[in-house]
């Protein structure tokens, strides 16, 4: 898979992809993440990429030309399955959406800033609009990072234990059961006996039951 992220603050993303699972995923060749600076596609020598909104009002708007040039440069090199704009008025990100996106080959993610991008960018180039939740961030970089992370950890081979992603919350519409590690007794707080028993089937049953209980009490909406 290849993910191209278009941003006007590309440095914000550098460290995010340079550590832990996301770093290993790139080094292992499971994903290629390429970050593009909108300013490199500016049409004037001052490298301007934003301007005042037509009709007035507070806040700058990212201009259509630099973004169009960047997206066209990419799509002339390879075909993309989705060109995603991260935006609070997009479809809300859910695990199911992430699962579907993880099956694709090439994705572009466009990060807005200030008041957002000129509507014509969205009309002409964007195939999918995604929100990471009902709140407003100052830029799309964190949202692109959140979406990329959720996708990349699903790519086969990225997580050490192949089954690990399947037992996470929201797969099967259930929240994950509680997990424990050593020591078995911390200041009198003991790990549930069953987990030390070695009975794989019973442990599976217990975990499923805990998942159900947790989902019922915290997110009953998932069970409907
Ligand atoms: N004026 C816009 C918000 C702009 S926030 C509005 O009211 O809808 C600036 C940028 O941050 C957006 O262009 C978008 O790329 C990003 N952003 C902010 N909140 C986001 C969210 N919840 N999900 C995804 N992207 C978001």
PDB file of N, CA and C in Angstrom, residues 100-184:
ATOM      1  N   UNK A 100     -12.137  -1.442   5.330  1.00  0.00           N
ATOM      2  CA  UNK A 100     -12.293  -1.363   3.878  1.00  0.00           C
ATOM      3  C   UNK A 100     -11.113  -0.638   3.240  1.00  0.00           C
ATOM      4  N   UNK A 101     -10.698   0.473   3.850  1.00  0.00           N
ATOM      5  CA  UNK A 101      -9.580   1.235   3.281  1.00  0.00           C
ATOM      6  C   UNK A 101      -8.285   0.432   3.301  1.00  0.00           C
ATOM      7  N   UNK A 102      -8.149  -0.467   4.285  1.00  0.00           N
ATOM      8  CA  UNK A 102      -6.898  -1.233   4.406  1.00  0.00           C
ATOM      9  C   UNK A 102      -6.730  -2.217   3.254  1.00  0.00           C
ATOM     10  N   UNK A 103      -7.796  -2.443   2.478  1.00  0.00           N
ATOM     11  CA  UNK A 103      -7.699  -3.379   1.353  1.00  0.00           C
ATOM     12  C   UNK A 103      -7.256  -2.680   0.066  1.00  0.00           C
ATOM     13  N   UNK A 104      -7.131  -1.351   0.102  1.00  0.00           N
ATOM     14  CA  UNK A 104      -6.807  -0.602  -1.119  1.00  0.00           C
ATOM     15  C   UNK A 104      -5.298  -0.585  -1.396  1.00  0.00           C
ATOM     16  N   UNK A 105      -4.959  -0.113  -2.585  1.00  0.00           N
ATOM     17  CA  UNK A 105      -3.545  -0.053  -2.982  1.00  0.00           C
ATOM     18  C   UNK A 105      -2.928   1.311  -2.747  1.00  0.00           C
ATOM     19  N   UNK A 106      -3.476   2.344  -3.383  1.00  0.00           N
ATOM     20  CA  UNK A 106      -2.907   3.695  -3.266  1.00  0.00           C
ATOM     21  C   UNK A 106      -3.969   4.677  -2.791  1.00  0.00           C
ATOM     22  N   UNK A 107      -3.609   5.477  -1.791  1.00  0.00           N
ATOM     23  CA  UNK A 107      -4.548   6.452  -1.225  1.00  0.00           C
ATOM     24  C   UNK A 107      -3.859   7.811  -1.110  1.00  0.00           C
ATOM     25  N   UNK A 108      -4.580   8.859  -1.457  1.00  0.00           N
ATOM     26  CA  UNK A 108      -4.117  10.219  -1.162  1.00  0.00           C
ATOM     27  C   UNK A 108      -4.934  10.731   0.016  1.00  0.00           C
ATOM     28  N   UNK A 109      -4.270  11.394   0.965  1.00  0.00           N
ATOM     29  CA  UNK A 109      -4.994  12.064   2.060  1.00  0.00           C
ATOM     30  C   UNK A 109      -4.626  13.539   2.019  1.00  0.00           C
ATOM     31  N   UNK A 110      -5.638  14.378   1.932  1.00  0.00           N
ATOM     32  CA  UNK A 110      -5.419  15.823   1.896  1.00  0.00           C
ATOM     33  C   UNK A 110      -5.777  16.439   3.249  1.00  0.00           C
ATOM     34  N   UNK A 111      -4.822  17.192   3.816  1.00  0.00           N
ATOM     35  CA  UNK A 111      -5.053  17.863   5.095  1.00  0.00           C
ATOM     36  C   UNK A 111      -5.405  19.312   4.836  1.00  0.00           C
ATOM     37  N   UNK A 112      -6.496  19.777   5.411  1.00  0.00           N
ATOM     38  CA  UNK A 112      -6.833  21.192   5.314  1.00  0.00           C
ATOM     39  C   UNK A 112      -6.147  21.970   6.431  1.00  0.00           C
ATOM     40  N   UNK A 113      -6.299  23.283   6.406  1.00  0.00           N
ATOM     41  CA  UNK A 113      -5.765  24.153   7.453  1.00  0.00           C
ATOM     42  C   UNK A 113      -6.605  25.412   7.457  1.00  0.00           C
ATOM     43  N   UNK A 114      -6.438  26.250   8.465  1.00  0.00           N
ATOM     44  CA  UNK A 114      -7.204  27.502   8.563  1.00  0.00           C
ATOM     45  C   UNK A 114      -8.709  27.204   8.460  1.00  0.00           C
ATOM     46  N   UNK A 115      -9.389  27.842   7.479  1.00  0.00           N
ATOM     47  CA  UNK A 115     -10.821  27.627   7.316  1.00  0.00           C
ATOM     48  C   UNK A 115     -11.129  26.370   6.497  1.00  0.00           C
ATOM     49  N   UNK A 116     -10.106  25.764   5.946  1.00  0.00           N
ATOM     50  CA  UNK A 116     -10.306  24.600   5.093  1.00  0.00           C
ATOM     51  C   UNK A 116      -9.807  24.869   3.683  1.00  0.00           C
ATOM     52  N   UNK A 117     -10.210  24.008   2.734  1.00  0.00           N
ATOM     53  CA  UNK A 117      -9.754  24.163   1.347  1.00  0.00           C
ATOM     54  C   UNK A 117     -10.892  24.748   0.498  1.00  0.00           C
ATOM     55  N   UNK A 118     -10.527  25.435  -0.565  1.00  0.00           N
ATOM     56  CA  UNK A 118     -11.491  25.944  -1.551  1.00  0.00           C
ATOM     57  C   UNK A 118     -12.417  24.799  -1.956  1.00  0.00           C
ATOM     58  N   UNK A 119     -13.710  25.062  -1.949  1.00  0.00           N
ATOM     59  CA  UNK A 119     -14.708  24.024  -2.238  1.00  0.00           C
ATOM     60  C   UNK A 119     -14.435  23.304  -3.567  1.00  0.00           C
ATOM     61  N   UNK A 120     -13.829  24.019  -4.542  1.00  0.00           N
ATOM     62  CA  UNK A 120     -13.587  23.394  -5.845  1.00  0.00           C
ATOM     63  C   UNK A 120     -12.599  22.239  -5.775  1.00  0.00           C
ATOM     64  N   UNK A 121     -11.689  22.269  -4.784  1.00  0.00           N
ATOM     65  CA  UNK A 121     -10.797  21.113  -4.580  1.00  0.00           C
ATOM     66  C   UNK A 121     -11.655  19.888  -4.287  1.00  0.00           C
ATOM     67  N   UNK A 122     -12.625  20.098  -3.399  1.00  0.00           N
ATOM     68  CA  UNK A 122     -13.483  18.978  -2.974  1.00  0.00           C
ATOM     69  C   UNK A 122     -14.340  18.497  -4.135  1.00  0.00           C
ATOM     70  N   UNK A 123     -14.903  19.441  -4.885  1.00  0.00           N
ATOM     71  CA  UNK A 123     -15.775  19.069  -6.001  1.00  0.00           C
ATOM     72  C   UNK A 123     -15.011  18.347  -7.110  1.00  0.00           C
ATOM     73  N   UNK A 124     -13.789  18.780  -7.368  1.00  0.00           N
ATOM     74  CA  UNK A 124     -13.070  18.286  -8.549  1.00  0.00           C
ATOM     75  C   UNK A 124     -12.206  17.058  -8.286  1.00  0.00           C
ATOM     76  N   UNK A 125     -11.654  16.930  -7.086  1.00  0.00           N
ATOM     77  CA  UNK A 125     -10.629  15.905  -6.887  1.00  0.00           C
ATOM     78  C   UNK A 125     -10.923  14.878  -5.800  1.00  0.00           C
ATOM     79  N   UNK A 126     -11.773  15.226  -4.857  1.00  0.00           N
ATOM     80  CA  UNK A 126     -11.926  14.371  -3.675  1.00  0.00           C
ATOM     81  C   UNK A 126     -12.967  13.276  -3.922  1.00  0.00           C
ATOM     82  N   UNK A 127     -12.616  12.035  -3.575  1.00  0.00           N
ATOM     83  CA  UNK A 127     -13.552  10.920  -3.760  1.00  0.00           C
ATOM     84  C   UNK A 127     -14.191  10.490  -2.438  1.00  0.00           C
ATOM     85  N   UNK A 128     -13.594  10.913  -1.303  1.00  0.00           N
ATOM     86  CA  UNK A 128     -14.132  10.488  -0.010  1.00  0.00           C
ATOM     87  C   UNK A 128     -13.764  11.525   1.033  1.00  0.00           C
ATOM     88  N   UNK A 129     -14.716  11.881   1.889  1.00  0.00           N
ATOM     89  CA  UNK A 129     -14.439  12.866   2.941  1.00  0.00           C
ATOM     90  C   UNK A 129     -14.625  12.193   4.296  1.00  0.00           C
ATOM     91  N   UNK A 130     -13.601  12.326   5.137  1.00  0.00           N
ATOM     92  CA  UNK A 130     -13.597  11.599   6.405  1.00  0.00           C
ATOM     93  C   UNK A 130     -13.380  12.552   7.577  1.00  0.00           C
ATOM     94  N   UNK A 131     -14.206  12.398   8.610  1.00  0.00           N
ATOM     95  CA  UNK A 131     -14.029  13.124   9.869  1.00  0.00           C
ATOM     96  C   UNK A 131     -13.570  12.133  10.933  1.00  0.00           C
ATOM     97  N   UNK A 132     -12.680  12.567  11.818  1.00  0.00           N
ATOM     98  CA  UNK A 132     -12.301  11.645  12.903  1.00  0.00           C
ATOM     99  C   UNK A 132     -13.145  11.888  14.154  1.00  0.00           C
ATOM    100  N   UNK A 133     -14.107  12.781  14.098  1.00  0.00           N
ATOM    101  CA  UNK A 133     -14.975  12.968  15.255  1.00  0.00           C
ATOM    102  C   UNK A 133     -15.590  14.354  15.256  1.00  0.00           C
ATOM    103  N   UNK A 134     -16.594  14.526  16.088  1.00  0.00           N
ATOM    104  CA  UNK A 134     -17.320  15.792  16.130  1.00  0.00           C
ATOM    105  C   UNK A 134     -16.610  16.834  16.979  1.00  0.00           C
ATOM    106  N   UNK A 135     -15.483  17.290  16.496  1.00  0.00           N
ATOM    107  CA  UNK A 135     -14.748  18.389  17.118  1.00  0.00           C
ATOM    108  C   UNK A 135     -13.871  18.965  16.021  1.00  0.00           C
ATOM    109  N   UNK A 136     -13.382  20.169  16.216  1.00  0.00           N
ATOM    110  CA  UNK A 136     -12.605  20.812  15.147  1.00  0.00           C
ATOM    111  C   UNK A 136     -11.147  20.958  15.559  1.00  0.00           C
ATOM    112  N   UNK A 137     -10.258  20.438  14.729  1.00  0.00           N
ATOM    113  CA  UNK A 137      -8.815  20.551  14.924  1.00  0.00           C
ATOM    114  C   UNK A 137      -8.322  21.741  14.110  1.00  0.00           C
ATOM    115  N   UNK A 138      -7.088  22.164  14.376  1.00  0.00           N
ATOM    116  CA  UNK A 138      -6.586  23.311  13.606  1.00  0.00           C
ATOM    117  C   UNK A 138      -6.071  22.890  12.232  1.00  0.00           C
ATOM    118  N   UNK A 139      -5.774  21.608  12.062  1.00  0.00           N
ATOM    119  CA  UNK A 139      -5.319  21.144  10.760  1.00  0.00           C
ATOM    120  C   UNK A 139      -5.651  19.676  10.570  1.00  0.00           C
ATOM    121  N   UNK A 140      -5.588  19.191   9.343  1.00  0.00           N
ATOM    122  CA  UNK A 140      -5.939  17.811   9.050  1.00  0.00           C
ATOM    123  C   UNK A 140      -4.828  16.813   9.326  1.00  0.00           C
ATOM    124  N   UNK A 141      -3.647  17.303   9.750  1.00  0.00           N
ATOM    125  CA  UNK A 141      -2.502  16.396   9.903  1.00  0.00           C
ATOM    126  C   UNK A 141      -2.754  15.318  10.951  1.00  0.00           C
ATOM    127  N   UNK A 142      -3.261  15.730  12.112  1.00  0.00           N
ATOM    128  CA  UNK A 142      -3.534  14.720  13.148  1.00  0.00           C
ATOM    129  C   UNK A 142      -4.582  13.726  12.658  1.00  0.00           C
ATOM    130  N   UNK A 143      -5.580  14.225  11.944  1.00  0.00           N
ATOM    131  CA  UNK A 143      -6.634  13.342  11.437  1.00  0.00           C
ATOM    132  C   UNK A 143      -6.048  12.348  10.428  1.00  0.00           C
ATOM    133  N   UNK A 144      -5.171  12.828   9.539  1.00  0.00           N
ATOM    134  CA  UNK A 144      -4.538  11.939   8.564  1.00  0.00           C
ATOM    135  C   UNK A 144      -3.663  10.914   9.280  1.00  0.00           C
ATOM    136  N   UNK A 145      -3.006  11.357  10.349  1.00  0.00           N
ATOM    137  CA  UNK A 145      -2.166  10.444  11.121  1.00  0.00           C
ATOM    138  C   UNK A 145      -3.028   9.373  11.791  1.00  0.00           C
ATOM    139  N   UNK A 146      -4.144   9.779  12.342  1.00  0.00           N
ATOM    140  CA  UNK A 146      -5.055   8.834  13.007  1.00  0.00           C
ATOM    141  C   UNK A 146      -5.562   7.804  11.991  1.00  0.00           C
ATOM    142  N   UNK A 147      -6.001   8.285  10.844  1.00  0.00           N
ATOM    143  CA  UNK A 147      -6.546   7.376   9.833  1.00  0.00           C
ATOM    144  C   UNK A 147      -5.452   6.443   9.299  1.00  0.00           C
ATOM    145  N   UNK A 148      -4.273   6.988   9.028  1.00  0.00           N
ATOM    146  CA  UNK A 148      -3.176   6.158   8.513  1.00  0.00           C
ATOM    147  C   UNK A 148      -2.789   5.081   9.517  1.00  0.00           C
ATOM    148  N   UNK A 149      -2.664   5.471  10.768  1.00  0.00           N
ATOM    149  CA  UNK A 149      -2.276   4.519  11.807  1.00  0.00           C
ATOM    150  C   UNK A 149      -3.278   3.368  11.866  1.00  0.00           C
ATOM    151  N   UNK A 150      -4.555   3.721  11.882  1.00  0.00           N
ATOM    152  CA  UNK A 150      -5.596   2.687  11.983  1.00  0.00           C
ATOM    153  C   UNK A 150      -5.555   1.747  10.779  1.00  0.00           C
ATOM    154  N   UNK A 151      -5.237   2.278   9.606  1.00  0.00           N
ATOM    155  CA  UNK A 151      -5.162   1.448   8.395  1.00  0.00           C
ATOM    156  C   UNK A 151      -3.913   0.562   8.421  1.00  0.00           C
ATOM    157  N   UNK A 152      -2.774   1.194   8.704  1.00  0.00           N
ATOM    158  CA  UNK A 152      -1.490   0.495   8.560  1.00  0.00           C
ATOM    159  C   UNK A 152      -1.386  -0.696   9.518  1.00  0.00           C
ATOM    160  N   UNK A 153      -1.909  -0.550  10.737  1.00  0.00           N
ATOM    161  CA  UNK A 153      -1.787  -1.663  11.683  1.00  0.00           C
ATOM    162  C   UNK A 153      -2.608  -2.879  11.263  1.00  0.00           C
ATOM    163  N   UNK A 154      -3.529  -2.682  10.289  1.00  0.00           N
ATOM    164  CA  UNK A 154      -4.322  -3.813   9.796  1.00  0.00           C
ATOM    165  C   UNK A 154      -3.631  -4.548   8.640  1.00  0.00           C
ATOM    166  N   UNK A 155      -2.616  -3.947   8.035  1.00  0.00           N
ATOM    167  CA  UNK A 155      -2.001  -4.587   6.870  1.00  0.00           C
ATOM    168  C   UNK A 155      -1.345  -5.896   7.298  1.00  0.00           C
ATOM    169  N   UNK A 156      -1.605  -6.987   6.565  1.00  0.00           N
ATOM    170  CA  UNK A 156      -1.072  -8.289   6.962  1.00  0.00           C
ATOM    171  C   UNK A 156       0.444  -8.241   7.135  1.00  0.00           C
ATOM    172  N   UNK A 157       0.909  -8.712   8.286  1.00  0.00           N
ATOM    173  CA  UNK A 157       2.342  -8.750   8.558  1.00  0.00           C
ATOM    174  C   UNK A 157       2.832  -7.598   9.413  1.00  0.00           C
ATOM    175  N   UNK A 158       2.046  -6.544   9.532  1.00  0.00           N
ATOM    176  CA  UNK A 158       2.527  -5.369  10.277  1.00  0.00           C
ATOM    177  C   UNK A 158       2.569  -5.643  11.783  1.00  0.00           C
ATOM    178  N   UNK A 159       1.502  -6.207  12.324  1.00  0.00           N
ATOM    179  CA  UNK A 159       1.528  -6.568  13.751  1.00  0.00           C
ATOM    180  C   UNK A 159       2.205  -7.923  13.899  1.00  0.00           C
ATOM    181  N   UNK A 160       2.980  -8.076  14.961  1.00  0.00           N
ATOM    182  CA  UNK A 160       3.731  -9.320  15.136  1.00  0.00           C
ATOM    183  C   UNK A 160       2.817 -10.530  15.198  1.00  0.00           C
ATOM    184  N   UNK A 161       1.772 -10.423  16.032  1.00  0.00           N
ATOM    185  CA  UNK A 161       0.833 -11.524  16.169  1.00  0.00           C
ATOM    186  C   UNK A 161      -0.305 -11.286  15.184  1.00  0.00           C
ATOM    187  N   UNK A 162      -0.399 -12.144  14.182  1.00  0.00           N
ATOM    188  CA  UNK A 162      -1.347 -11.928  13.080  1.00  0.00           C
ATOM    189  C   UNK A 162      -2.786 -11.750  13.551  1.00  0.00           C
ATOM    190  N   UNK A 163      -3.121 -12.407  14.653  1.00  0.00           N
ATOM    191  CA  UNK A 163      -4.522 -12.345  15.089  1.00  0.00           C
ATOM    192  C   UNK A 163      -4.792 -11.124  15.954  1.00  0.00           C
ATOM    193  N   UNK A 164      -3.758 -10.404  16.287  1.00  0.00           N
ATOM    194  CA  UNK A 164      -3.901  -9.352  17.286  1.00  0.00           C
ATOM    195  C   UNK A 164      -4.939  -8.292  16.900  1.00  0.00           C
ATOM    196  N   UNK A 165      -4.901  -7.815  15.654  1.00  0.00           N
ATOM    197  CA  UNK A 165      -5.836  -6.752  15.255  1.00  0.00           C
ATOM    198  C   UNK A 165      -7.281  -7.240  15.278  1.00  0.00           C
ATOM    199  N   UNK A 166      -7.467  -8.540  15.067  1.00  0.00           N
ATOM    200  CA  UNK A 166      -8.828  -9.077  15.017  1.00  0.00           C
ATOM    201  C   UNK A 166      -9.493  -9.103  16.385  1.00  0.00           C
ATOM    202  N   UNK A 167      -8.688  -9.113  17.439  1.00  0.00           N
ATOM    203  CA  UNK A 167      -9.272  -9.172  18.778  1.00  0.00           C
ATOM    204  C   UNK A 167      -9.361  -7.793  19.422  1.00  0.00           C
ATOM    205  N   UNK A 168      -9.108  -6.747  18.658  1.00  0.00           N
ATOM    206  CA  UNK A 168      -9.223  -5.398  19.203  1.00  0.00           C
ATOM    207  C   UNK A 168     -10.680  -4.953  19.258  1.00  0.00           C
ATOM    208  N   UNK A 169     -10.894  -3.883  19.999  1.00  0.00           N
ATOM    209  CA  UNK A 169     -12.241  -3.314  20.093  1.00  0.00           C
ATOM    210  C   UNK A 169     -12.788  -2.984  18.703  1.00  0.00           C
ATOM    211  N   UNK A 170     -14.091  -3.101  18.564  1.00  0.00           N
ATOM    212  CA  UNK A 170     -14.871  -2.736  17.382  1.00  0.00           C
ATOM    213  C   UNK A 170     -14.864  -3.785  16.278  1.00  0.00           C
ATOM    214  N   UNK A 171     -13.860  -4.679  16.232  1.00  0.00           N
ATOM    215  CA  UNK A 171     -13.952  -5.795  15.310  1.00  0.00           C
ATOM    216  C   UNK A 171     -15.045  -6.663  15.935  1.00  0.00           C
ATOM    217  N   UNK A 172     -15.990  -7.171  15.177  1.00  0.00           N
ATOM    218  CA  UNK A 172     -17.149  -7.914  15.706  1.00  0.00           C
ATOM    219  C   UNK A 172     -18.089  -7.049  16.542  1.00  0.00           C
ATOM    220  N   UNK A 173     -17.976  -5.736  16.448  1.00  0.00           N
ATOM    221  CA  UNK A 173     -18.848  -4.858  17.223  1.00  0.00           C
ATOM    222  C   UNK A 173     -18.755  -5.059  18.727  1.00  0.00           C
ATOM    223  N   UNK A 174     -17.624  -5.548  19.195  1.00  0.00           N
ATOM    224  CA  UNK A 174     -17.457  -5.726  20.644  1.00  0.00           C
ATOM    225  C   UNK A 174     -16.235  -4.955  21.116  1.00  0.00           C
ATOM    226  N   UNK A 175     -16.312  -4.454  22.355  1.00  0.00           N
ATOM    227  CA  UNK A 175     -15.129  -3.847  22.951  1.00  0.00           C
ATOM    228  C   UNK A 175     -14.188  -4.953  23.422  1.00  0.00           C
ATOM    229  N   UNK A 176     -12.903  -4.634  23.510  1.00  0.00           N
ATOM    230  CA  UNK A 176     -11.925  -5.642  23.921  1.00  0.00           C
ATOM    231  C   UNK A 176     -12.077  -5.975  25.404  1.00  0.00           C
ATOM    232  N   UNK A 177     -11.772  -7.221  25.800  1.00  0.00           N
ATOM    233  CA  UNK A 177     -11.805  -7.598  27.224  1.00  0.00           C
ATOM    234  C   UNK A 177     -10.597  -6.998  27.941  1.00  0.00           C
ATOM    235  N   UNK A 178     -10.617  -6.991  29.294  1.00  0.00           N
ATOM    236  CA  UNK A 178      -9.447  -6.490  30.029  1.00  0.00           C
ATOM    237  C   UNK A 178      -8.227  -7.388  29.799  1.00  0.00           C
ATOM    238  N   UNK A 179      -7.046  -6.796  29.839  1.00  0.00           N
ATOM    239  CA  UNK A 179      -5.810  -7.575  29.681  1.00  0.00           C
ATOM    240  C   UNK A 179      -4.918  -7.362  30.895  1.00  0.00           C
ATOM    241  N   UNK A 180      -4.098  -8.365  31.190  1.00  0.00           N
ATOM    242  CA  UNK A 180      -3.190  -8.325  32.340  1.00  0.00           C
ATOM    243  C   UNK A 180      -1.832  -8.883  31.941  1.00  0.00           C
ATOM    244  N   UNK A 181      -0.785  -8.424  32.651  1.00  0.00           N
ATOM    245  CA  UNK A 181       0.518  -9.068  32.492  1.00  0.00           C
ATOM    246  C   UNK A 181       1.184  -9.155  33.871  1.00  0.00           C
ATOM    247  N   UNK A 182       2.397  -9.707  33.932  1.00  0.00           N
ATOM    248  CA  UNK A 182       3.038  -9.888  35.220  1.00  0.00           C
ATOM    249  C   UNK A 182       3.271  -8.558  35.947  1.00  0.00           C
ATOM    250  N   UNK A 183       3.216  -8.522  37.265  1.00  0.00           N
ATOM    251  CA  UNK A 183       3.054  -9.650  38.188  1.00  0.00           C
ATOM    252  C   UNK A 183       1.584 -10.087  38.328  1.00  0.00           C
ATOM    253  N   UNK A 184       1.388 -11.340  38.735  1.00  0.00           N
ATOM    254  CA  UNK A 184       0.034 -11.865  38.897  1.00  0.00           C
ATOM    255  C   UNK A 184      -0.663 -11.245  40.109  1.00  0.00           C
TER     256      UNK A 184
END
